[in-house]
Amino acid sequence: MNSIQKNLKSLYFVSSVFLLLILVLVFLILHKYAYNYEKSKVIQATTIELQKNVTQFSIDFFETNQQKDSITEDHFKEQFRVMASKIDQNISKPLGVENAIIVIKNLNNNKIEFSNGSNEITDKYSAPISCAFISPVSGKLTHYICYYDIPNFKYLILGHLQLAMSFTITLIILLIVVFVFIIRRWISGVKESKLKDDFFQNITHELKTPIATTSIATDIFKKFNYELPSEKIKTYINIIVDENRKMKQIVDDLLTISVVENGKSKMINGEVNIHDLLNKTLKNFQFVVEERGGKLISELNATQSVVVGDSSYINMIFTNLIDNAIKYSKDAPIINITTSSNQYGISIGVKDNGIGIPSDALNKIFHKTYRIKNNHDVKGFGLGLYFVKQLVDVHHGEINVKSTLNNGTEFIVFLPFGKK
């Protein structure tokens, strides 16, 4: 089971990384495509608008100055300044651009006639957004080109794509979450399937032994035509009774778990004296513990020991915990049973000197069919503590565990007093 979990975790990690890389790659490709598309769209729209402005300038300039024989350089530059102002008004403001650089270059003499940019601009200046125009100067047609440059053009385009990028990132995150959810559910399903397989294998193993033993005993009766000495008849009948009792206990446990788990439990609530119930339960285990050279030590110090609940269910809680304490003690079992109480309820502690529970298993031992990997020499099918937890829950109580590997375990059950 451990190797399967490691393989599943590795698969989960590799799949997640692979998906993340694919999604990042898709995002980068889409982002690049969207960026280039938006960039070309802005350049095209701005170029068209720029062309309209410079064409209108040429028309206005010609109509205003056609009667003049000569135009001074200062007047010409002033007209370019007016045109730049209109370009800012008609293009820069709608785009949300501040400090756009506008350069006008005379193509006849390759000289920059106007620039609102820095002194670093040279006669080699060029920009992606530009358009040519013709203006008559002193009776001669002069060719010009107007460059329109947007500082931090990249950030302007990214600003236009902000909503689309946010949507894409949200979609990618959603896809990752869905993928992680599906993978986790799948891994959980594989684990659950493995647990079910282990569970049914354990049950099959547990049932095979009493069935085989009972079959052997009945076959012996048949073989000797039911004519055996009374001592042997008594022995074989006792074997059949014991094995049937074991099978009945397994079936009863499964049925009780099913009923409690599905919320169909018909509890017979009444006043239950925890101390009286513990004393009866301890008497049933006294002989087993003493046979192994151990001790049952009880310190029932609770000042109030009466709760409202189902006595048979509460007895099952104690029986399972004490039985586990004995089973998982390799040496002579020393079992300490303690009680204490407060204004809300009673706490019952069951402490042993057994093999203990690994720290990484403490939060799993109450899971259905979970068994600690190094405890498979002890018979069972992983239902005992799950069963106990269900019974504690139906009484609105709590169960906690403290354990040190190879140094014993203590279970503490808290049961509220409830309404009497």
Tab-separated table of C-alpha atoms in Angstrom:
chain	number	residue	atom	x	y	z
A	1	MET	CA	0.000	0.000	0.000
A	2	ASN	CA	2.857	2.354	0.816
A	3	SER	CA	4.476	1.881	-2.633
A	4	ILE	CA	1.109	2.468	-4.309
A	5	GLN	CA	0.648	5.713	-2.369
A	6	LYS	CA	4.146	6.846	-3.365
A	7	ASN	CA	3.462	6.029	-7.017
A	8	LEU	CA	0.143	7.883	-6.896
A	9	LYS	CA	1.768	10.915	-5.285
A	10	SER	CA	4.508	10.889	-7.929
A	11	LEU	CA	1.916	10.611	-10.689
A	12	TYR	CA	-0.097	13.408	-9.121
A	13	PHE	CA	2.977	15.656	-8.895
A	14	VAL	CA	4.198	14.931	-12.439
A	15	SER	CA	0.702	15.397	-13.889
A	16	SER	CA	0.248	18.696	-12.058
A	17	VAL	CA	3.636	20.029	-13.216
A	18	PHE	CA	2.979	18.870	-16.781
A	19	LEU	CA	-0.450	20.533	-16.854
A	20	LEU	CA	0.961	23.704	-15.344
A	21	LEU	CA	3.700	23.857	-17.993
A	22	ILE	CA	1.184	23.289	-20.788
A	23	LEU	CA	-1.146	25.977	-19.438
A	24	VAL	CA	1.736	28.437	-19.008
A	25	LEU	CA	2.893	27.700	-22.567
A	26	VAL	CA	-0.635	28.174	-23.900
A	27	PHE	CA	-0.940	31.405	-21.927
A	28	LEU	CA	2.355	32.729	-23.324
A	29	ILE	CA	1.388	31.837	-26.898
A	30	LEU	CA	-2.044	33.402	-26.531
A	31	HIS	CA	-0.545	36.423	-24.806
A	32	LYS	CA	2.000	36.895	-27.605
A	33	TYR	CA	-0.668	36.522	-30.294
A	34	ALA	CA	-3.043	38.891	-28.503
A	35	TYR	CA	-0.233	41.397	-27.913
A	36	ASN	CA	0.845	41.425	-31.579
A	37	TYR	CA	-2.759	41.649	-32.750
A	38	GLU	CA	-3.560	44.531	-30.399
A	39	LYS	CA	-0.297	46.273	-31.317
A	40	SER	CA	-1.022	46.108	-35.057
A	41	LYS	CA	-4.576	47.271	-34.456
A	42	VAL	CA	-3.435	50.305	-32.431
A	43	ILE	CA	-0.717	51.168	-34.991
A	44	GLN	CA	-3.175	50.877	-37.863
A	45	ALA	CA	-5.898	52.948	-36.183
A	46	THR	CA	-3.400	55.588	-35.026
A	47	THR	CA	-1.778	55.780	-38.469
A	48	ILE	CA	-5.166	56.356	-40.120
A	49	GLU	CA	-6.008	59.068	-37.612
A	50	LEU	CA	-2.579	60.645	-38.055
A	51	GLN	CA	-3.027	60.653	-41.821
A	52	LYS	CA	-6.336	62.478	-41.430
A	53	ASN	CA	-4.718	65.136	-39.256
A	54	VAL	CA	-1.708	65.844	-41.497
A	55	THR	CA	-3.883	65.837	-44.628
A	56	GLN	CA	-6.200	68.356	-43.038
A	57	PHE	CA	-3.156	70.406	-42.030
A	58	SER	CA	-1.917	70.440	-45.641
A	59	ILE	CA	-5.288	71.592	-46.909
A	60	ASP	CA	-5.619	74.281	-44.250
A	61	PHE	CA	-2.046	75.456	-44.757
A	62	PHE	CA	-2.484	75.717	-48.520
A	63	GLU	CA	-5.762	77.639	-48.229
A	64	THR	CA	-4.321	80.031	-45.657
A	65	ASN	CA	-0.991	80.743	-47.358
A	66	GLN	CA	-1.635	80.361	-51.097
A	67	GLN	CA	-1.567	84.143	-51.664
A	68	LYS	CA	1.771	84.582	-49.890
A	69	ASP	CA	4.927	84.656	-51.985
A	70	SER	CA	7.149	83.568	-49.156
A	71	ILE	CA	6.766	82.040	-45.724
A	72	THR	CA	9.261	82.566	-42.947
A	73	GLU	CA	10.809	79.586	-41.185
A	74	ASP	CA	9.396	80.699	-37.836
A	75	HIS	CA	5.896	80.913	-39.281
A	76	PHE	CA	6.280	77.452	-40.755
A	77	LYS	CA	7.463	76.005	-37.444
A	78	GLU	CA	4.553	77.698	-35.665
A	79	GLN	CA	2.156	75.961	-38.049
A	80	PHE	CA	3.816	72.621	-37.280
A	81	ARG	CA	3.455	73.379	-33.582
A	82	VAL	CA	-0.290	73.947	-34.106
A	83	MET	CA	-0.532	70.668	-36.024
A	84	ALA	CA	1.267	68.823	-33.206
A	85	SER	CA	-1.176	70.314	-30.720
A	86	LYS	CA	-4.131	69.071	-32.784
A	87	ILE	CA	-2.548	65.618	-33.079
A	88	ASP	CA	-2.223	65.506	-29.282
A	89	GLN	CA	-5.840	66.605	-28.948
A	90	ASN	CA	-7.244	64.176	-31.521
A	91	ILE	CA	-4.988	61.153	-30.994
A	92	SER	CA	-3.027	61.260	-27.727
A	93	LYS	CA	-5.905	62.107	-25.397
A	94	PRO	CA	-8.300	59.392	-26.734
A	95	LEU	CA	-5.484	56.858	-26.452
A	96	GLY	CA	-4.638	58.012	-22.940
A	97	VAL	CA	-1.057	58.820	-23.975
A	98	GLU	CA	0.943	61.522	-22.262
A	99	ASN	CA	4.098	63.123	-23.723
A	100	ALA	CA	3.736	61.577	-27.177
A	101	ILE	CA	6.738	62.489	-29.355
A	102	ILE	CA	5.840	64.131	-32.670
A	103	VAL	CA	8.587	64.632	-35.237
A	104	ILE	CA	8.221	66.240	-38.690
A	105	LYS	CA	10.993	65.590	-41.173
A	106	ASN	CA	11.624	67.358	-44.499
A	107	LEU	CA	12.257	64.635	-47.054
A	108	ASN	CA	13.615	67.101	-49.643
A	109	ASN	CA	16.657	67.967	-47.539
A	110	ASN	CA	16.402	65.120	-44.976
A	111	LYS	CA	16.197	67.654	-42.148
A	112	ILE	CA	14.035	67.542	-39.041
A	113	GLU	CA	11.805	70.609	-39.154
A	114	PHE	CA	9.937	70.091	-35.895
A	115	SER	CA	10.166	67.923	-32.783
A	116	ASN	CA	8.579	68.143	-29.366
A	117	GLY	CA	10.940	65.452	-28.079
A	118	SER	CA	14.361	65.661	-26.475
A	119	ASN	CA	17.584	66.902	-28.071
A	120	GLU	CA	18.657	63.296	-28.442
A	121	ILE	CA	16.438	62.933	-31.503
A	122	THR	CA	18.546	62.952	-34.656
A	123	ASP	CA	17.819	63.189	-38.333
A	124	LYS	CA	17.729	59.374	-38.385
A	125	TYR	CA	14.641	59.391	-36.203
A	126	SER	CA	11.877	56.925	-37.143
A	127	ALA	CA	8.840	55.458	-35.425
A	128	PRO	CA	6.391	52.635	-36.249
A	129	ILE	CA	3.550	55.165	-36.642
A	130	SER	CA	4.147	57.662	-39.432
A	131	CYS	CA	2.626	59.163	-42.556
A	132	ALA	CA	3.826	61.353	-45.423
A	133	PHE	CA	2.256	64.601	-46.587
A	134	ILE	CA	2.943	67.408	-49.073
A	135	SER	CA	2.826	71.076	-48.352
A	136	PRO	CA	3.475	73.957	-50.778
A	137	VAL	CA	6.208	76.254	-49.532
A	138	SER	CA	7.022	79.415	-51.499
A	139	GLY	CA	5.350	78.004	-54.586
A	140	LYS	CA	7.190	74.696	-54.353
A	141	LEU	CA	5.804	71.334	-53.203
A	142	THR	CA	7.755	70.021	-50.267
A	143	HIS	CA	7.513	66.387	-49.064
A	144	TYR	CA	7.330	65.751	-45.343
A	145	ILE	CA	6.890	62.763	-43.053
A	146	CYS	CA	5.303	62.973	-39.617
A	147	TYR	CA	6.425	60.468	-36.979
A	148	TYR	CA	4.221	59.737	-33.974
A	149	ASP	CA	5.965	57.885	-31.156
A	150	ILE	CA	4.328	56.632	-27.943
A	151	PRO	CA	6.663	56.307	-24.928
A	152	ASN	CA	6.215	52.960	-23.144
A	153	PHE	CA	4.182	51.706	-26.112
A	154	LYS	CA	4.414	48.151	-24.711
A	155	TYR	CA	2.656	49.116	-21.470
A	156	LEU	CA	-0.105	50.863	-23.422
A	157	ILE	CA	-0.821	47.631	-25.312
A	158	LEU	CA	-0.677	45.577	-22.108
A	159	GLY	CA	-3.142	47.991	-20.554
A	160	HIS	CA	-5.534	47.328	-23.433
A	161	LEU	CA	-5.121	43.588	-22.824
A	162	GLN	CA	-5.542	43.755	-19.048
A	163	LEU	CA	-9.136	42.494	-19.008
A	164	ALA	CA	-8.403	39.685	-21.456
A	165	MET	CA	-5.288	38.683	-19.502
A	166	SER	CA	-7.217	38.668	-16.233
A	167	PHE	CA	-9.874	36.454	-17.814
A	168	THR	CA	-7.225	34.097	-19.218
A	169	ILE	CA	-5.385	33.840	-15.892
A	170	THR	CA	-8.688	33.187	-14.091
A	171	LEU	CA	-9.538	30.483	-16.635
A	172	ILE	CA	-6.114	28.863	-16.207
A	173	ILE	CA	-6.454	28.886	-12.408
A	174	LEU	CA	-9.935	27.379	-12.755
A	175	LEU	CA	-8.600	24.648	-15.040
A	176	ILE	CA	-5.788	23.878	-12.584
A	177	VAL	CA	-8.265	23.695	-9.685
A	178	VAL	CA	-10.578	21.389	-11.677
A	179	PHE	CA	-7.623	19.227	-12.708
A	180	VAL	CA	-6.300	18.988	-9.147
A	181	PHE	CA	-9.814	18.132	-7.908
A	182	ILE	CA	-10.260	15.397	-10.538
A	183	ILE	CA	-6.796	13.913	-9.878
A	184	ARG	CA	-7.319	13.989	-6.117
A	185	ARG	CA	-10.708	12.295	-6.515
A	186	TRP	CA	-9.158	9.702	-8.788
A	187	ILE	CA	-6.296	9.031	-6.375
A	188	SER	CA	-8.785	8.906	-3.503
A	189	GLY	CA	-10.841	6.400	-5.507
A	190	VAL	CA	-7.778	4.234	-6.142
A	191	LYS	CA	-6.882	4.319	-2.449
A	192	GLU	CA	-10.463	3.539	-1.459
A	193	SER	CA	-10.547	0.667	-3.947
A	194	LYS	CA	-7.300	-0.702	-2.486
A	195	LEU	CA	-8.657	-0.336	1.044
A	196	LYS	CA	-11.832	-2.172	0.038
A	197	ASP	CA	-9.777	-4.961	-1.506
A	198	ASP	CA	-7.706	-5.242	1.690
A	199	PHE	CA	-10.880	-5.085	3.741
A	200	PHE	CA	-12.576	-7.939	1.885
A	201	GLN	CA	-9.371	-9.973	1.905
A	202	ASN	CA	-9.125	-9.541	5.673
A	203	ILE	CA	-12.786	-10.427	6.187
A	204	THR	CA	-12.386	-13.455	3.928
A	205	HIS	CA	-9.357	-14.507	5.930
A	206	GLU	CA	-11.189	-13.982	9.225
A	207	LEU	CA	-14.200	-16.017	8.056
A	208	LYS	CA	-12.192	-18.791	6.419
A	209	THR	CA	-10.677	-19.971	9.689
A	210	PRO	CA	-13.938	-20.557	11.624
A	211	ILE	CA	-15.610	-22.014	8.524
A	212	ALA	CA	-12.704	-24.421	7.956
A	213	THR	CA	-12.533	-25.376	11.657
A	214	THR	CA	-16.314	-25.964	11.803
A	215	SER	CA	-16.178	-28.037	8.603
A	216	ILE	CA	-13.386	-30.220	10.019
A	217	ALA	CA	-15.353	-30.809	13.232
A	218	THR	CA	-18.547	-31.767	11.355
A	219	ASP	CA	-16.597	-33.992	8.953
A	220	ILE	CA	-15.161	-35.893	11.920
A	221	PHE	CA	-18.697	-36.470	13.210
A	222	LYS	CA	-19.747	-37.796	9.805
A	223	LYS	CA	-16.625	-39.941	9.454
A	224	PHE	CA	-17.313	-41.807	12.694
A	225	ASN	CA	-21.053	-41.877	12.016
A	226	TYR	CA	-21.602	-39.506	14.970
A	227	GLU	CA	-20.332	-42.210	17.346
A	228	LEU	CA	-17.550	-40.636	19.386
A	229	PRO	CA	-16.535	-40.653	23.027
A	230	SER	CA	-18.443	-38.076	25.046
A	231	GLU	CA	-15.253	-36.106	25.760
A	232	LYS	CA	-14.489	-35.704	22.048
A	233	ILE	CA	-18.107	-34.856	21.248
A	234	LYS	CA	-17.987	-32.133	23.872
A	235	THR	CA	-14.654	-30.821	22.486
A	236	TYR	CA	-15.862	-30.683	18.895
A	237	ILE	CA	-19.187	-29.118	19.847
A	238	ASN	CA	-17.357	-26.434	21.848
A	239	ILE	CA	-15.137	-25.776	18.808
A	240	ILE	CA	-18.208	-25.388	16.569
A	241	VAL	CA	-19.900	-23.078	19.117
A	242	ASP	CA	-16.761	-20.906	19.506
A	243	GLU	CA	-16.202	-20.596	15.761
A	244	ASN	CA	-19.856	-19.771	15.143
A	245	ARG	CA	-19.639	-17.130	17.840
A	246	LYS	CA	-16.636	-15.577	16.060
A	247	MET	CA	-18.498	-15.489	12.745
A	248	LYS	CA	-21.566	-14.022	14.409
A	249	GLN	CA	-19.394	-11.328	16.051
A	250	ILE	CA	-17.918	-10.346	12.677
A	251	VAL	CA	-21.368	-10.132	11.060
A	252	ASP	CA	-22.813	-8.227	14.030
A	253	ASP	CA	-19.940	-5.713	13.914
A	254	LEU	CA	-20.445	-5.138	10.186
A	255	LEU	CA	-24.203	-4.711	10.571
A	256	THR	CA	-23.804	-2.360	13.545
A	257	ILE	CA	-21.285	-0.207	11.654
A	258	SER	CA	-23.597	-0.074	8.639
A	259	VAL	CA	-26.541	0.992	10.773
A	260	VAL	CA	-24.598	3.626	12.728
A	261	GLU	CA	-22.799	4.911	9.612
A	262	ASN	CA	-26.027	5.439	7.680
A	263	GLY	CA	-27.664	7.299	10.532
A	264	LYS	CA	-30.322	4.581	11.007
A	265	SER	CA	-29.234	3.660	14.483
A	266	LYS	CA	-32.073	3.125	16.933
A	267	MET	CA	-30.334	3.972	20.168
A	268	ILE	CA	-31.990	2.948	23.401
A	269	ASN	CA	-31.098	5.905	25.548
A	270	GLY	CA	-31.118	5.725	29.281
A	271	GLU	CA	-28.988	6.499	32.291
A	272	VAL	CA	-25.704	4.613	32.079
A	273	ASN	CA	-23.355	4.396	35.041
A	274	ILE	CA	-19.920	4.358	33.404
A	275	HIS	CA	-18.171	2.996	36.505
A	276	ASP	CA	-20.585	0.047	36.824
A	277	LEU	CA	-20.264	-0.696	33.110
A	278	LEU	CA	-16.452	-0.537	33.244
A	279	ASN	CA	-16.292	-2.867	36.243
A	280	LYS	CA	-18.413	-5.478	34.398
A	281	THR	CA	-16.318	-5.142	31.239
A	282	LEU	CA	-13.058	-5.441	33.154
A	283	LYS	CA	-14.247	-8.679	34.814
A	284	ASN	CA	-14.763	-10.190	31.341
A	285	PHE	CA	-11.134	-9.427	30.422
A	286	GLN	CA	-9.587	-10.244	33.790
A	287	PHE	CA	-8.920	-13.896	33.006
A	288	VAL	CA	-7.403	-13.203	29.540
A	289	VAL	CA	-5.006	-10.595	30.954
A	290	GLU	CA	-3.939	-12.747	33.904
A	291	GLU	CA	-3.354	-15.727	31.578
A	292	ARG	CA	-0.713	-13.623	29.831
A	293	GLY	CA	0.827	-12.559	33.119
A	294	GLY	CA	-0.538	-9.024	32.925
A	295	LYS	CA	-2.638	-6.682	35.060
A	296	LEU	CA	-5.799	-4.668	34.744
A	297	ILE	CA	-5.487	-1.515	36.836
A	298	SER	CA	-8.505	0.719	37.322
A	299	GLU	CA	-8.547	4.185	38.833
A	300	LEU	CA	-12.142	5.332	38.555
A	301	ASN	CA	-11.903	8.816	40.032
A	302	ALA	CA	-14.755	10.577	38.274
A	303	THR	CA	-17.014	12.320	40.801
A	304	GLN	CA	-19.965	11.947	38.457
A	305	SER	CA	-20.190	8.815	36.311
A	306	VAL	CA	-23.768	8.719	34.994
A	307	VAL	CA	-24.386	9.700	31.360
A	308	VAL	CA	-27.353	9.446	29.027
A	309	GLY	CA	-26.752	6.969	26.213
A	310	ASP	CA	-27.091	3.425	24.924
A	311	SER	CA	-25.443	1.026	27.366
A	312	SER	CA	-24.767	-1.657	24.726
A	313	TYR	CA	-23.065	0.861	22.414
A	314	ILE	CA	-20.964	2.320	25.222
A	315	ASN	CA	-19.997	-1.200	26.289
A	316	MET	CA	-18.829	-1.866	22.693
A	317	ILE	CA	-16.570	1.205	22.933
A	318	PHE	CA	-14.866	-0.085	26.079
A	319	THR	CA	-14.724	-3.676	24.821
A	320	ASN	CA	-13.001	-2.712	21.587
A	321	LEU	CA	-10.473	-0.405	23.259
A	322	ILE	CA	-9.527	-2.900	25.983
A	323	ASP	CA	-9.396	-5.768	23.474
A	324	ASN	CA	-7.019	-3.701	21.291
A	325	ALA	CA	-4.861	-2.857	24.309
A	326	ILE	CA	-4.461	-6.555	25.014
A	327	LYS	CA	-3.915	-7.620	21.399
A	328	TYR	CA	-1.222	-5.049	20.719
A	329	SER	CA	0.769	-5.792	23.882
A	330	LYS	CA	3.571	-8.205	22.997
A	331	ASP	CA	4.668	-8.730	26.575
A	332	ALA	CA	2.504	-9.129	29.643
A	333	PRO	CA	-0.228	-6.505	29.128
A	334	ILE	CA	-0.490	-3.775	31.731
A	335	ILE	CA	-3.805	-2.003	31.097
A	336	ASN	CA	-4.684	1.157	33.020
A	337	ILE	CA	-8.323	2.289	33.030
A	338	THR	CA	-8.919	5.774	34.439
A	339	THR	CA	-11.855	8.144	34.707
A	340	SER	CA	-12.222	11.820	35.540
A	341	SER	CA	-15.073	14.266	35.202
A	342	ASN	CA	-15.881	17.943	34.891
A	343	GLN	CA	-19.120	19.896	34.659
A	344	TYR	CA	-19.682	18.815	31.042
A	345	GLY	CA	-18.959	15.089	31.028
A	346	ILE	CA	-16.746	12.159	31.888
A	347	SER	CA	-13.366	11.186	30.402
A	348	ILE	CA	-12.344	7.530	30.199
A	349	GLY	CA	-8.714	6.630	29.543
A	350	VAL	CA	-7.498	3.239	28.296
A	351	LYS	CA	-3.698	3.034	28.460
A	352	ASP	CA	-1.486	0.086	27.545
A	353	ASN	CA	2.205	-0.820	27.395
A	354	GLY	CA	1.974	-2.159	23.845
A	355	ILE	CA	3.808	-1.618	20.588
A	356	GLY	CA	2.454	1.906	20.109
A	357	ILE	CA	1.357	3.711	16.949
A	358	PRO	CA	3.677	5.506	14.481
A	359	SER	CA	3.184	9.277	14.509
A	360	ASP	CA	2.266	9.347	10.802
A	361	ALA	CA	-0.610	6.928	11.452
A	362	LEU	CA	-2.233	8.743	14.388
A	363	ASN	CA	-4.550	10.788	12.173
A	364	LYS	CA	-5.547	7.716	10.091
A	365	ILE	CA	-6.353	5.023	12.639
A	366	PHE	CA	-10.021	6.024	12.860
A	367	HIS	CA	-10.459	5.711	9.083
A	368	LYS	CA	-12.521	2.829	7.793
A	369	THR	CA	-10.491	-0.350	7.040
A	370	TYR	CA	-7.176	1.380	7.833
A	371	ARG	CA	-4.557	-0.901	9.334
A	372	ILE	CA	-1.022	-0.012	10.384
A	373	LYS	CA	1.369	-1.796	8.023
A	374	ASN	CA	3.610	-3.252	10.762
A	375	ASN	CA	0.666	-4.747	12.667
A	376	HIS	CA	-0.507	-7.359	10.174
A	377	ASP	CA	0.595	-10.149	12.490
A	378	VAL	CA	-2.463	-9.196	14.589
A	379	LYS	CA	-5.737	-10.484	13.183
A	380	GLY	CA	-8.419	-8.009	12.194
A	381	PHE	CA	-9.770	-6.041	9.265
A	382	GLY	CA	-9.400	-2.421	10.280
A	383	LEU	CA	-12.892	-1.759	11.604
A	384	GLY	CA	-12.380	-1.668	15.380
A	385	LEU	CA	-11.302	1.935	15.905
A	386	TYR	CA	-13.524	3.178	13.080
A	387	PHE	CA	-16.397	1.429	14.839
A	388	VAL	CA	-15.434	3.024	18.173
A	389	LYS	CA	-15.279	6.470	16.568
A	390	GLN	CA	-18.769	6.038	15.095
A	391	LEU	CA	-20.206	4.984	18.454
A	392	VAL	CA	-18.532	7.913	20.242
A	393	ASP	CA	-19.901	10.295	17.603
A	394	VAL	CA	-23.509	9.114	18.011
A	395	HIS	CA	-23.138	9.974	21.700
A	396	HIS	CA	-21.833	13.464	20.726
A	397	GLY	CA	-18.536	12.661	22.398
A	398	GLU	CA	-14.877	12.834	21.410
A	399	ILE	CA	-12.030	10.345	21.192
A	400	ASN	CA	-8.331	11.238	21.192
A	401	VAL	CA	-5.155	9.208	21.152
A	402	LYS	CA	-1.629	9.646	22.505
A	403	SER	CA	1.045	7.157	21.589
A	404	THR	CA	4.795	6.578	21.462
A	405	LEU	CA	6.131	3.872	19.192
A	406	ASN	CA	7.193	0.783	21.210
A	407	ASN	CA	6.115	2.543	24.400
A	408	GLY	CA	2.349	2.170	24.628
A	409	THR	CA	-0.843	3.958	23.632
A	410	GLU	CA	-3.594	5.804	25.488
A	411	PHE	CA	-7.093	6.395	24.153
A	412	ILE	CA	-9.200	9.030	25.894
A	413	VAL	CA	-12.950	8.982	25.341
A	414	PHE	CA	-15.056	11.950	26.459
A	415	LEU	CA	-18.797	11.413	26.857
A	416	PRO	CA	-21.058	14.383	27.722
A	417	PHE	CA	-23.546	13.962	30.523
A	418	GLY	CA	-26.434	14.979	28.287
A	419	LYS	CA	-29.990	15.624	29.395
A	420	LYS	CA	-31.444	13.394	32.048
